[in-house]
Coordinates of C-alpha atoms and ligand atoms in Angstrom, one line a residue:
Chain A
M245 CA -40.4 -30.3 -29.2
S246 CA -37.8 -29.7 -26.6
D247 CA -36.2 -26.6 -28.1
R248 CA -36.2 -25.1 -24.6
V249 CA -34.3 -26.4 -21.7
F250 CA -34.3 -25.0 -18.1
I251 CA -30.7 -24.7 -17.0
L252 CA -30.3 -21.8 -14.6
P253 CA -31.9 -21.8 -11.1
L254 CA -33.0 -18.5 -9.7
W255 CA -30.0 -18.1 -7.3
I256 CA -27.5 -18.3 -10.1
R257 CA -29.3 -15.6 -12.1
L258 CA -29.7 -13.3 -9.1
W259 CA -26.0 -13.8 -8.3
H260 CA -25.0 -13.2 -11.9
W261 CA -26.7 -9.9 -12.3
T262 CA -25.7 -8.5 -8.8
N263 CA -22.2 -9.6 -9.6
A264 CA -22.4 -7.8 -13.0
A265 CA -23.8 -4.6 -11.5
L266 CA -21.1 -4.5 -8.8
I267 CA -18.3 -5.1 -11.2
L268 CA -19.5 -2.4 -13.5
L269 CA -19.7 0.0 -10.5
L270 CA -16.2 -1.0 -9.3
T271 CA -14.8 -0.6 -12.8
I272 CA -16.0 2.9 -13.2
T273 CA -15.0 4.0 -9.7
G274 CA -11.8 2.1 -9.8
A275 CA -10.8 3.8 -13.0
S276 CA -11.7 7.2 -11.5
L277 CA -9.4 6.5 -8.5
H278 CA -6.5 5.2 -10.5
F279 CA -6.5 7.9 -13.1
A280 CA -7.6 10.6 -10.7
D281 CA -7.0 14.0 -12.3
P282 CA -8.9 17.3 -12.0
K283 CA -8.7 17.7 -15.8
L284 CA -10.5 14.4 -16.6
P285 CA -14.2 13.8 -16.6
L286 CA -14.2 11.2 -13.8
V287 CA -16.4 10.5 -10.8
P288 CA -15.1 12.7 -8.0
F289 CA -12.4 11.0 -5.9
E290 CA -14.1 11.2 -2.5
L291 CA -17.3 9.8 -4.0
S292 CA -15.5 7.1 -6.0
A293 CA -13.6 6.0 -2.9
R294 CA -16.8 5.7 -0.9
I295 CA -18.7 3.8 -3.6
H296 CA -15.7 1.6 -4.4
D297 CA -15.3 0.7 -0.7
I298 CA -19.0 -0.3 -0.3
A299 CA -19.3 -2.1 -3.6
G300 CA -16.0 -3.9 -3.0
L301 CA -17.2 -5.2 0.4
A302 CA -20.5 -6.2 -1.2
L303 CA -18.7 -8.1 -4.0
A304 CA -16.5 -9.8 -1.4
A305 CA -19.6 -10.9 0.5
L306 CA -21.3 -12.0 -2.7
Y307 CA -18.3 -14.0 -3.7
L308 CA -18.5 -15.8 -0.4
V309 CA -22.2 -16.6 -1.0
F310 CA -21.2 -17.7 -4.5
V311 CA -18.6 -20.2 -3.3
V312 CA -20.8 -21.6 -0.5
A313 CA -23.8 -21.9 -2.8
N314 CA -21.7 -23.7 -5.4
V315 CA -20.5 -26.2 -2.8
V316 CA -24.0 -26.7 -1.4
T317 CA -25.8 -27.1 -4.7
G318 CA -22.9 -29.0 -6.4
N319 CA -22.9 -26.4 -9.1
W320 CA -19.1 -26.1 -8.7
W321 CA -18.9 -29.3 -10.9
Q322 CA -19.9 -27.2 -13.9
Y323 CA -16.6 -25.3 -13.7
V324 CA -14.4 -28.4 -13.6
P325 CA -12.7 -29.1 -16.9
K326 CA -13.7 -32.8 -17.8
P327 CA -11.0 -35.2 -19.0
G328 CA -11.4 -37.1 -22.2
G329 CA -10.7 -34.8 -25.2
F330 CA -10.8 -31.5 -23.2
V331 CA -8.2 -29.9 -25.4
E332 CA -9.9 -31.2 -28.5
R333 CA -13.2 -29.7 -27.3
C334 CA -11.6 -26.3 -26.6
K335 CA -10.1 -26.4 -30.1
N336 CA -13.4 -27.1 -31.7
Q337 CA -14.9 -24.2 -29.8
I338 CA -12.2 -21.9 -30.9
V339 CA -12.5 -23.0 -34.5
F340 CA -16.2 -22.4 -34.2
Y341 CA -15.7 -18.8 -33.0
C342 CA -13.1 -18.1 -35.7
W343 CA -14.8 -19.7 -38.6
G344 CA -18.1 -21.7 -38.1
I345 CA -19.9 -18.8 -36.5
F346 CA -19.5 -16.7 -39.6
R347 CA -21.0 -19.4 -41.8
G348 CA -24.0 -19.9 -39.6
A349 CA -22.8 -23.3 -38.3
P350 CA -24.5 -24.7 -35.1
H351 CA -22.8 -24.4 -31.7
P352 CA -20.6 -27.4 -31.3
Y353 CA -21.6 -28.0 -27.6
P354 CA -25.0 -26.4 -26.8
P355 CA -25.7 -26.2 -23.1
T356 CA -27.7 -28.8 -21.3
A357 CA -28.9 -29.0 -17.7
E358 CA -26.0 -31.4 -17.0
A359 CA -23.3 -29.4 -18.7
N360 CA -24.2 -25.8 -19.3
F361 CA -20.6 -24.6 -19.9
N362 CA -18.6 -25.6 -22.9
S363 CA -14.9 -26.6 -22.3
L364 CA -13.6 -23.2 -23.2
Q365 CA -16.0 -21.5 -20.8
Q366 CA -15.1 -24.0 -18.1
I367 CA -11.4 -23.2 -18.2
I368 CA -11.8 -19.5 -18.6
Y369 CA -14.6 -19.1 -16.0
W370 CA -12.5 -21.3 -13.6
I371 CA -9.5 -19.0 -14.0
V372 CA -11.7 -15.9 -13.6
M373 CA -13.8 -17.0 -10.7
Y374 CA -11.3 -19.1 -8.7
L375 CA -8.0 -17.4 -9.5
L376 CA -8.5 -13.7 -10.5
M377 CA -11.5 -12.9 -8.3
P378 CA -9.8 -14.1 -5.1
I379 CA -6.6 -12.1 -5.9
L380 CA -8.7 -9.0 -6.6
I381 CA -10.8 -9.4 -3.5
V382 CA -7.8 -10.1 -1.2
T383 CA -5.8 -7.2 -2.5
G384 CA -8.9 -5.0 -2.2
L385 CA -9.4 -6.0 1.4
I386 CA -5.8 -5.2 2.1
F387 CA -6.3 -1.8 0.5
L388 CA -9.2 -1.3 2.9
W389 CA -7.1 -2.4 6.0
P390 CA -3.5 -1.4 5.0
D391 CA -2.2 -2.6 8.3
F392 CA -2.2 -6.1 6.8
A393 CA 0.1 -5.0 4.0
P394 CA 3.8 -5.8 4.3
K395 CA 5.7 -2.9 5.7
R396 CA 8.2 -2.5 2.9
V397 CA 9.0 -4.5 -0.2
M398 CA 12.2 -3.9 -2.2
G399 CA 12.8 -0.4 -0.8
M400 CA 9.2 0.6 -1.6
D401 CA 6.1 1.0 0.6
G402 CA 4.5 -2.4 1.2
L403 CA 1.2 -1.3 -0.5
V404 CA 3.0 -1.0 -3.9
P405 CA 2.8 -4.7 -4.8
V406 CA -0.8 -4.9 -3.4
A407 CA -1.8 -1.9 -5.6
L408 CA -0.1 -3.3 -8.7
L409 CA -1.7 -6.7 -8.3
H410 CA -5.1 -5.1 -7.7
Y411 CA -4.8 -3.0 -10.8
L412 CA -3.5 -5.9 -12.9
T413 CA -6.2 -8.4 -12.0
A414 CA -8.8 -5.6 -12.4
V415 CA -7.6 -5.0 -15.9
L416 CA -7.8 -8.7 -16.7
I417 CA -11.3 -9.0 -15.3
V418 CA -12.5 -5.9 -17.2
S419 CA -11.0 -7.4 -20.4
F420 CA -12.8 -10.6 -19.7
M421 CA -16.0 -8.7 -19.0
I422 CA -15.9 -7.1 -22.4
A423 CA -15.4 -10.4 -24.3
H424 CA -18.0 -12.0 -22.0
I425 CA -20.7 -9.5 -22.8
Y426 CA -19.9 -9.8 -26.5
L427 CA -20.1 -13.6 -26.5
G428 CA -23.5 -13.1 -24.9
T429 CA -24.7 -12.0 -28.4
T430 CA -23.7 -15.3 -30.0
G431 CA -26.8 -17.2 -29.1
T432 CA -29.5 -18.4 -31.6
K433 CA -30.5 -14.8 -31.8
V434 CA -28.5 -11.8 -30.5
S435 CA -30.8 -11.5 -27.5
S436 CA -31.2 -15.3 -26.7
L437 CA -28.5 -15.7 -24.2
F438 CA -29.3 -12.5 -22.3
K439 CA -32.9 -13.8 -22.1
M440 CA -31.6 -17.0 -20.8
M441 CA -29.7 -15.3 -18.0
I442 CA -33.0 -13.6 -17.0
T443 CA -35.5 -16.5 -17.4
G444 CA -33.2 -19.4 -16.9
W445 CA -34.5 -21.1 -20.1
H446 CA -32.1 -21.9 -22.9
E447 CA -33.5 -21.9 -26.4
H448 CA -31.7 -24.1 -28.9
Chain B
M146 CA 5.8 47.6 29.7
N147 CA 9.5 47.4 30.4
Q148 CA 9.8 43.7 29.6
P149 CA 10.4 44.1 25.9
L150 CA 13.0 46.8 26.7
N151 CA 14.6 44.5 29.1
R152 CA 14.8 41.8 26.5
R153 CA 16.3 44.2 24.0
T154 CA 19.1 45.3 26.3
V155 CA 19.9 41.7 27.2
G156 CA 19.9 40.9 23.5
A157 CA 22.4 43.7 22.8
V158 CA 24.7 42.4 25.5
L159 CA 24.4 39.0 24.0
L160 CA 25.2 40.3 20.6
L161 CA 28.5 41.4 21.9
F162 CA 29.1 38.2 23.7
A163 CA 28.3 36.1 20.6
G164 CA 30.4 38.4 18.5
L165 CA 33.4 37.6 20.7
L166 CA 32.7 33.9 20.5
A167 CA 32.4 33.8 16.8
T168 CA 35.6 33.0 15.0
S169 CA 34.5 33.6 11.5
P170 CA 33.6 37.1 10.3
A171 CA 30.5 38.4 12.1
G172 CA 27.4 38.8 10.0
A173 CA 28.2 35.9 7.7
Q174 CA 26.4 33.5 10.1
T175 CA 23.5 33.4 12.5
K176 CA 24.2 34.8 15.9
G177 CA 25.4 32.1 18.4
A178 CA 26.3 29.7 15.6
A179 CA 28.1 26.5 16.7
P180 CA 31.8 27.1 16.4
K181 CA 34.2 25.1 14.4
D182 CA 37.4 25.3 16.5
P183 CA 37.9 22.5 19.1
E184 CA 38.8 24.9 21.9
T185 CA 35.5 26.8 21.7
I186 CA 33.6 23.5 21.2
A187 CA 35.1 22.1 24.3
Q188 CA 34.3 25.3 26.2
I189 CA 30.6 25.2 25.1
Q190 CA 30.4 21.5 26.0
A191 CA 31.7 22.3 29.5
W192 CA 29.1 25.1 29.9
N193 CA 26.3 23.0 28.7
G194 CA 27.4 20.1 30.9
E195 CA 26.8 22.3 33.9
C196 CA 23.2 22.9 32.9
L197 CA 22.6 19.3 31.9
A198 CA 23.9 18.1 35.2
C199 CA 20.5 19.3 36.5
H200 CA 18.2 19.5 33.5
T201 CA 18.1 15.8 32.5
E202 CA 16.0 12.9 33.6
A203 CA 19.0 11.4 35.5
A204 CA 19.3 14.4 37.8
L205 CA 15.7 13.8 39.1
H206 CA 16.9 10.5 40.6
K207 CA 20.2 11.8 41.8
P208 CA 20.0 15.5 42.5
P209 CA 23.5 17.0 42.1
R210 CA 22.8 19.6 44.8
P211 CA 20.5 19.7 47.8
G212 CA 17.6 22.1 48.1
M213 CA 16.3 21.9 44.6
D214 CA 12.7 22.2 43.7
I215 CA 12.5 18.7 42.2
K216 CA 8.9 19.1 41.0
A217 CA 9.7 22.3 39.2
L218 CA 12.8 20.6 37.7
S219 CA 10.8 17.6 36.5
E220 CA 8.9 20.1 34.3
A221 CA 12.1 21.6 33.0
L222 CA 14.0 18.7 31.5
T223 CA 15.8 18.5 28.2
D224 CA 17.0 15.5 26.2
P225 CA 20.7 16.0 25.2
A226 CA 20.5 13.3 22.5
K227 CA 17.7 15.2 20.8
Y228 CA 19.4 18.5 21.3
D229 CA 22.5 17.2 19.5
R230 CA 20.4 16.4 16.5
S231 CA 18.5 19.6 16.5
N232 CA 19.2 22.7 14.3
H233 CA 20.6 24.3 17.4
A234 CA 23.1 21.6 18.2
G235 CA 26.4 22.8 19.3
M236 CA 25.1 26.1 20.6
A237 CA 25.6 27.1 24.2
C238 CA 22.5 27.0 26.4
K239 CA 23.4 30.4 27.8
T240 CA 23.4 32.0 24.4
C241 CA 19.6 31.8 24.5
H242 CA 19.1 31.5 28.2
V243 CA 20.6 34.7 29.6
G244 CA 20.4 36.7 32.8
G245 CA 19.4 34.8 35.8
Y246 CA 19.7 31.4 34.2
R247 CA 23.4 31.7 33.9
D248 CA 24.0 30.8 37.5
W249 CA 22.3 28.6 40.0
P250 CA 20.2 29.2 42.0
H251 CA 18.5 30.9 39.1
K252 CA 17.4 34.3 40.1
G253 CA 15.3 36.7 38.2
P254 CA 12.0 38.5 38.3
A255 CA 8.8 36.4 39.0
Q256 CA 7.2 35.8 35.6
A257 CA 3.9 34.7 34.3
V258 CA 5.6 32.4 31.8
P259 CA 8.6 31.2 33.8
G260 CA 11.9 32.1 32.2
K261 CA 10.4 33.8 29.3
A262 CA 11.8 37.3 29.7
E263 CA 15.3 35.9 30.1
T264 CA 15.3 33.7 27.1
L265 CA 16.0 35.3 23.7
D266 CA 13.2 35.5 21.2
C267 CA 13.7 33.7 17.9
N268 CA 13.7 37.0 16.0
E269 CA 16.8 38.2 17.9
C270 CA 18.8 35.8 15.8
H271 CA 16.5 35.0 12.9
A272 CA 15.4 38.5 12.1
Q273 CA 14.7 38.0 8.4
K274 CA 12.9 34.7 8.6
S275 CA 11.0 35.8 11.7
W276 CA 9.8 38.9 9.8
H277 CA 8.2 36.7 7.1
V278 CA 6.9 34.1 9.5
D279 CA 5.6 36.6 12.1
A280 CA 3.3 38.1 9.6
Q281 CA 2.0 34.7 8.6
V282 CA 1.5 33.6 12.2
A283 CA -0.4 36.8 12.9
K284 CA -3.0 35.9 10.2
S285 CA -3.3 32.4 11.5
V286 CA -6.4 31.0 13.3
H287 CA -4.5 30.7 16.5
S288 CA -3.7 34.4 16.6
K289 CA -7.3 35.4 16.3
N290 CA -8.0 34.9 20.0
L291 CA -4.7 33.6 21.4
S292 CA -2.0 35.8 19.9
E293 CA -0.5 36.6 23.4
K294 CA 0.1 32.9 24.3
F295 CA 0.9 31.5 20.9
T296 CA 4.6 32.1 20.2
C297 CA 7.1 30.4 18.0
S298 CA 8.2 28.0 20.8
T299 CA 4.6 26.9 21.4
C300 CA 5.1 24.8 18.3
H301 CA 8.9 24.7 17.9
D302 CA 10.8 23.2 20.7
P303 CA 14.1 24.9 20.1
H304 CA 16.0 22.1 21.7
V305 CA 14.5 19.5 19.4
Y306 CA 13.1 20.9 16.2
Q307 CA 14.8 19.9 12.9
T308 CA 14.0 21.4 9.6
A309 CA 12.6 19.2 6.8
A310 CA 15.8 19.7 4.9
K311 CA 17.8 18.3 7.8
L312 CA 15.4 15.4 8.6
K313 CA 15.1 14.4 4.9
E314 CA 13.1 11.3 5.6
P315 CA 9.4 12.1 5.0
A316 CA 8.1 9.7 7.7
K317 CA 10.2 11.5 10.3
I318 CA 9.1 15.0 9.0
V319 CA 5.5 13.9 9.2
A320 CA 6.0 12.5 12.8
Q321 CA 7.7 15.7 14.0
D322 CA 5.4 18.3 12.4
N323 CA 2.2 16.5 13.2
G324 CA 3.5 16.0 16.7
M325 CA 3.4 19.8 17.1
C326 CA -0.2 20.0 16.3
L327 CA -1.4 16.8 18.0
S328 CA 0.4 17.7 21.2
C329 CA -2.5 20.1 21.7
H330 CA -5.2 18.8 19.4
Q331 CA -5.0 15.3 20.9
S332 CA -4.5 16.4 24.5
D333 CA -7.4 17.7 26.4
E334 CA -5.1 19.0 29.1
K335 CA -2.8 21.1 26.8
F336 CA -5.6 22.2 24.6
A337 CA -7.5 23.5 27.7
A338 CA -4.4 25.4 28.8
F339 CA -4.9 27.5 25.6
G340 CA -8.5 27.1 24.4
G341 CA -10.0 26.8 27.9
K342 CA -9.1 30.5 28.6
L343 CA -11.3 31.7 25.9
T344 CA -14.9 32.9 26.5
P345 CA -16.8 30.8 25.9
A346 CA -14.2 28.1 26.7
K347 CA -13.4 26.1 23.6
K348 CA -13.7 22.4 23.9
R349 CA -11.3 20.2 22.0
P350 CA -13.0 18.5 19.1
D351 CA -11.9 15.0 18.5
I352 CA -9.4 15.1 15.6
D353 CA -10.3 11.7 14.1
A354 CA -14.0 12.4 14.3
I355 CA -13.7 15.8 12.5
H356 CA -11.8 14.1 9.7
A357 CA -14.0 11.0 9.5
W358 CA -14.7 11.9 5.8
L359 CA -11.0 11.1 5.2
P360 CA -10.8 7.3 4.7
N361 CA -7.9 5.5 6.4
T362 CA -7.7 8.6 8.7
K363 CA -4.9 7.1 10.9
L364 CA -2.9 6.2 7.8
H365 CA -3.1 9.8 6.6
W366 CA -1.8 11.1 9.9
N367 CA 1.3 9.0 9.4
A368 CA 1.8 9.8 5.7
V369 CA 0.9 13.4 5.4
R370 CA 1.1 16.6 7.5
C371 CA -1.7 18.6 9.0
V372 CA -0.2 21.7 7.4
E373 CA -0.5 20.2 3.9
C374 CA -4.3 20.8 4.1
H375 CA -4.5 23.6 6.6
T376 CA -2.1 26.2 5.1
P377 CA -1.6 27.8 1.8
V378 CA 1.7 27.5 -0.1
S379 CA 4.1 30.1 1.2
P380 CA 4.7 33.2 -0.9
T381 CA 8.3 33.1 0.4
R382 CA 10.3 30.7 -1.7
T383 CA 12.7 29.8 1.1
L384 CA 9.8 28.6 3.3
A385 CA 7.8 26.0 1.5
I386 CA 4.7 26.0 3.6
S387 CA 3.1 29.2 5.0
H388 CA 2.7 29.6 8.7
E389 CA -0.8 30.9 8.1
I390 CA -3.1 28.2 9.4
L391 CA -6.4 28.7 7.8
G392 CA -9.9 28.4 9.4
K393 CA -11.6 25.1 8.9
D394 CA -13.8 26.5 6.2
K395 CA -10.7 27.1 4.0
A396 CA -9.0 23.8 4.7
Q397 CA -8.2 21.5 1.7
R398 CA -10.7 18.7 1.2
D399 CA -10.2 18.0 -2.5
C400 CA -8.5 14.6 -2.6
V401 CA -6.9 15.1 -6.0
T402 CA -4.7 17.9 -4.7
C403 CA -2.6 14.9 -3.5
H404 CA -4.1 12.0 -5.3
S405 CA -3.2 12.9 -8.9
Q406 CA -0.2 13.1 -11.2
D407 CA 0.5 16.8 -10.3
S408 CA 0.3 16.0 -6.6
A409 CA 0.8 18.9 -4.2
L410 CA 3.0 16.5 -2.2
R411 CA 5.7 17.3 -4.7
T412 CA 6.0 20.9 -3.5
G413 CA 5.0 20.2 0.1
L414 CA 6.2 17.2 2.1
Y415 CA 8.4 15.8 -0.6
R416 CA 10.0 19.0 -1.8
H417 CA 13.5 17.9 -0.5
V418 CA 13.3 14.5 -2.1
A419 CA 11.5 15.4 -5.3
E420 CA 14.4 17.4 -6.5
T421 CA 16.6 14.3 -6.7
E422 CA 13.9 12.1 -8.1
S423 CA 14.3 10.0 -11.2
A424 CA 11.4 8.2 -13.0
E425 CA 12.3 4.8 -11.7
L426 CA 10.7 1.8 -13.4
G427 CA 8.1 4.1 -15.0
F428 CA 6.4 5.2 -11.7
L429 CA 5.0 8.7 -11.5
N430 CA 6.2 10.7 -8.5
S431 CA 8.6 7.9 -7.7
A432 CA 10.2 10.0 -4.9
V433 CA 7.0 9.3 -2.8
L434 CA 7.1 5.6 -3.4
G435 CA 9.8 4.8 -0.8
N436 CA 7.3 5.9 1.8
S437 CA 3.8 5.6 0.5
Y438 CA 1.7 4.3 -2.4
V439 CA -0.6 7.2 -3.1
I440 CA -3.6 6.3 -5.4
G441 CA -3.6 8.4 -8.5
A442 CA -0.2 9.9 -7.8
T443 CA 2.2 7.0 -7.9
R444 CA 0.8 4.9 -10.7
N445 CA 3.0 3.0 -13.0
T446 CA 3.0 4.3 -16.6
H447 CA 4.1 1.0 -18.1
L448 CA 1.3 -1.0 -16.4
D449 CA -1.1 1.8 -17.4
R450 CA -0.1 1.4 -21.0
F451 CA -0.3 -2.4 -20.8
G452 CA -3.8 -2.2 -19.3
L453 CA -5.1 0.3 -21.9
V454 CA -3.6 -1.6 -24.8
L455 CA -5.0 -4.9 -23.6
I456 CA -8.5 -3.5 -23.1
G457 CA -8.2 -1.6 -26.4
L458 CA -7.3 -4.9 -28.2
V459 CA -10.1 -6.8 -26.7
F460 CA -12.5 -4.0 -27.7
A461 CA -11.1 -3.9 -31.3
G462 CA -11.2 -7.7 -31.5
V463 CA -14.8 -7.9 -30.4
L464 CA -15.9 -5.1 -32.8
G465 CA -14.1 -6.7 -35.7
H466 CA -15.6 -10.1 -34.9
G467 CA -19.1 -8.6 -34.7
L468 CA -18.6 -6.7 -37.9
I469 CA -17.6 -9.9 -39.8
R470 CA -20.5 -11.7 -38.3
I471 CA -22.9 -9.0 -39.5
L472 CA -21.4 -9.0 -43.0
A473 CA -21.3 -12.8 -43.1
A474 CA -25.0 -13.0 -42.1
L475 CA -25.9 -10.4 -44.8
G476 CA -23.9 -12.4 -47.3
R477 CA -25.7 -15.7 -46.3
R478 CA -29.1 -14.0 -46.6
S479 CA -28.4 -12.6 -50.1
V480 CA -27.2 -16.0 -51.3
K481 CA -30.4 -17.7 -50.1
Ligands
HEM636 C1 -13.9 -5.6 -10.9 C2 -13.7 -5.3 -9.7 C3 -12.7 -4.2 -9.3 C4 -12.0 -3.3 -10.1 C5 -12.1 -3.1 -11.6 C6 -11.2 -2.5 -9.2 C7 -10.3 -1.5 -9.6 C8 -9.6 -0.7 -8.7 C9 -8.7 0.3 -9.1 C10 -8.2 0.6 -10.6 C11 -8.2 0.9 -8.0 C12 -7.2 2.0 -7.9 C13 -5.9 1.4 -7.4 C14 -4.7 2.1 -7.9 O1 -4.7 3.3 -8.4 O2 -3.6 1.5 -7.8 C15 -8.9 0.3 -6.9 C16 -8.7 0.6 -5.5 C17 -9.3 0.0 -4.5 N1 -10.0 -1.2 -4.6 FE1 -10.7 -2.0 -6.2 N2 -11.4 -3.0 -7.9 C18 -12.3 -4.0 -8.0 C19 -12.8 -4.8 -6.9 C20 -12.5 -4.5 -5.6 C21 -12.9 -5.3 -4.5 C22 -13.7 -6.6 -4.6 C23 -12.5 -4.6 -3.3 C24 -12.7 -5.0 -1.9 C25 -12.9 -6.1 -1.3 C26 -11.8 -3.5 -3.8 C27 -11.2 -2.6 -2.9 C28 -10.4 -1.5 -3.3 C29 -9.9 -0.5 -2.4 C30 -10.1 -0.5 -0.8 C31 -9.2 0.4 -3.1 C32 -8.5 1.7 -2.6 C33 -9.3 2.9 -2.8 C34 -10.5 3.0 -1.9 O3 -10.4 2.8 -0.7 O4 -11.6 3.2 -2.4 N3 -11.8 -3.4 -5.1 N4 -9.7 -0.7 -7.3

């Protein structure tokens, strides 16, 4: 009977898609800034800079909302890796992606209202949301107000480490995004998980 | 009418004077060049000391002679420390300031621009360079309405100016060269002294407001020169940037002229550093890095490769995984 379970409140879904749209926009404009070259088919530099600045500020604000809402609703608990066989559960999940999934085996840890992330998701989402995103946002904000950058670092302009860190975390987040979108197709049907992120209902 | 003539005769007299002073063969060096022998150096220092006894800040507080016009003097000060660093360091003041200035009280004809007729023009010693530069200045926006007032020394303080090659450090070059432009374009008073005489009088537009489209405007003022965007590259190789300041409709607004691998900064501001550049740690345009991180121009090729390879691998992994999933699903279906 209960092959449907409601696991995602509206605010999480709204946050998720706004976040996704902003990151996509930031990726396209960020790449256009970084690889700026009149010979490449990129978004024009001036336009990229303007969009990137606005979208970056929006993402920073959204992140603040995300953190506050997580604390207020208690949703942060979902991200915390739970003891008692955590490594074991991660292993099972990896084995599933490397083998079981090809044989049509069921998901080892299907989401429930109490625990909607599996252990692998917990650890990776935790790293992405609470480690990489803050680094990306802080370096981005320094880029916007370069007076806060150190004056000089190892004989180079102080903005150099800020820029390298911003670029590096951006690359990691874009890599995550690609894998993340792909894993979205691993539901019961290819479209199930995308539907879940819109309606909030998970179909087993 | 007879002023230019006056200047020429004075110049000719000076040529003789300078020729006597010069120890190395005449013609090999610029007229009035700083001498190398200690005797002449000491002589020039003594002469300049006479002028500097009055023409420095200190003299205002303790006038060396009575009866001086202190207010006029307060507008005629020089900074010996800056002079000694300038391209004209070691030259005698009276090589350029001739006639009535050689003695005090200074006497000479009353002049619209005080002292002008009795100070040598740049072209009297820098004939060849001036010939090129003069033509460029003549085409410049400032010459359209203000050619009478806009001379070389309007921008170049001959007691202070240092060429880029001498200054070397880009931050100092930027500060000096932008200082020239901003001394007018950021001062209502000085701007009005020039633009206010036009009909209709030209009001000074606010420099930051005009360039509001340039993000981090203040940061750009410290990192890049006005002339980088406002002048074409010089056709004369020995002078990197032309003196022809273009109208605002022809100014450079395309960010990628600087923010790209083939950055124009290489041939402009950084031309003296770029020659000695080595590709340190895989950075593009590493010569710029000591001073500025310039998006698009100073990226690191190692990190770029790392990023592209990582993202490429994730893509390939995901595609491969998906392909196996599809094949496996087809396999399972045909078994059923
Ligand atoms: C997934 C998200 C993001 C990606 C992929 C990304 C990527 C990039 C890249 C590649 C650059 C060029 C830097 C270089 O060439 O070294 C850049 C510049 C910049 N980023 Fe981001 N970034 C992201 C998020 C943010 C955020 C959240 C902020 C602000 C809070 C931000 C602010 C900036 C700023 C200010 C610059 C300098 C250029 C400009 O002013 O537009 N970025 N970004």
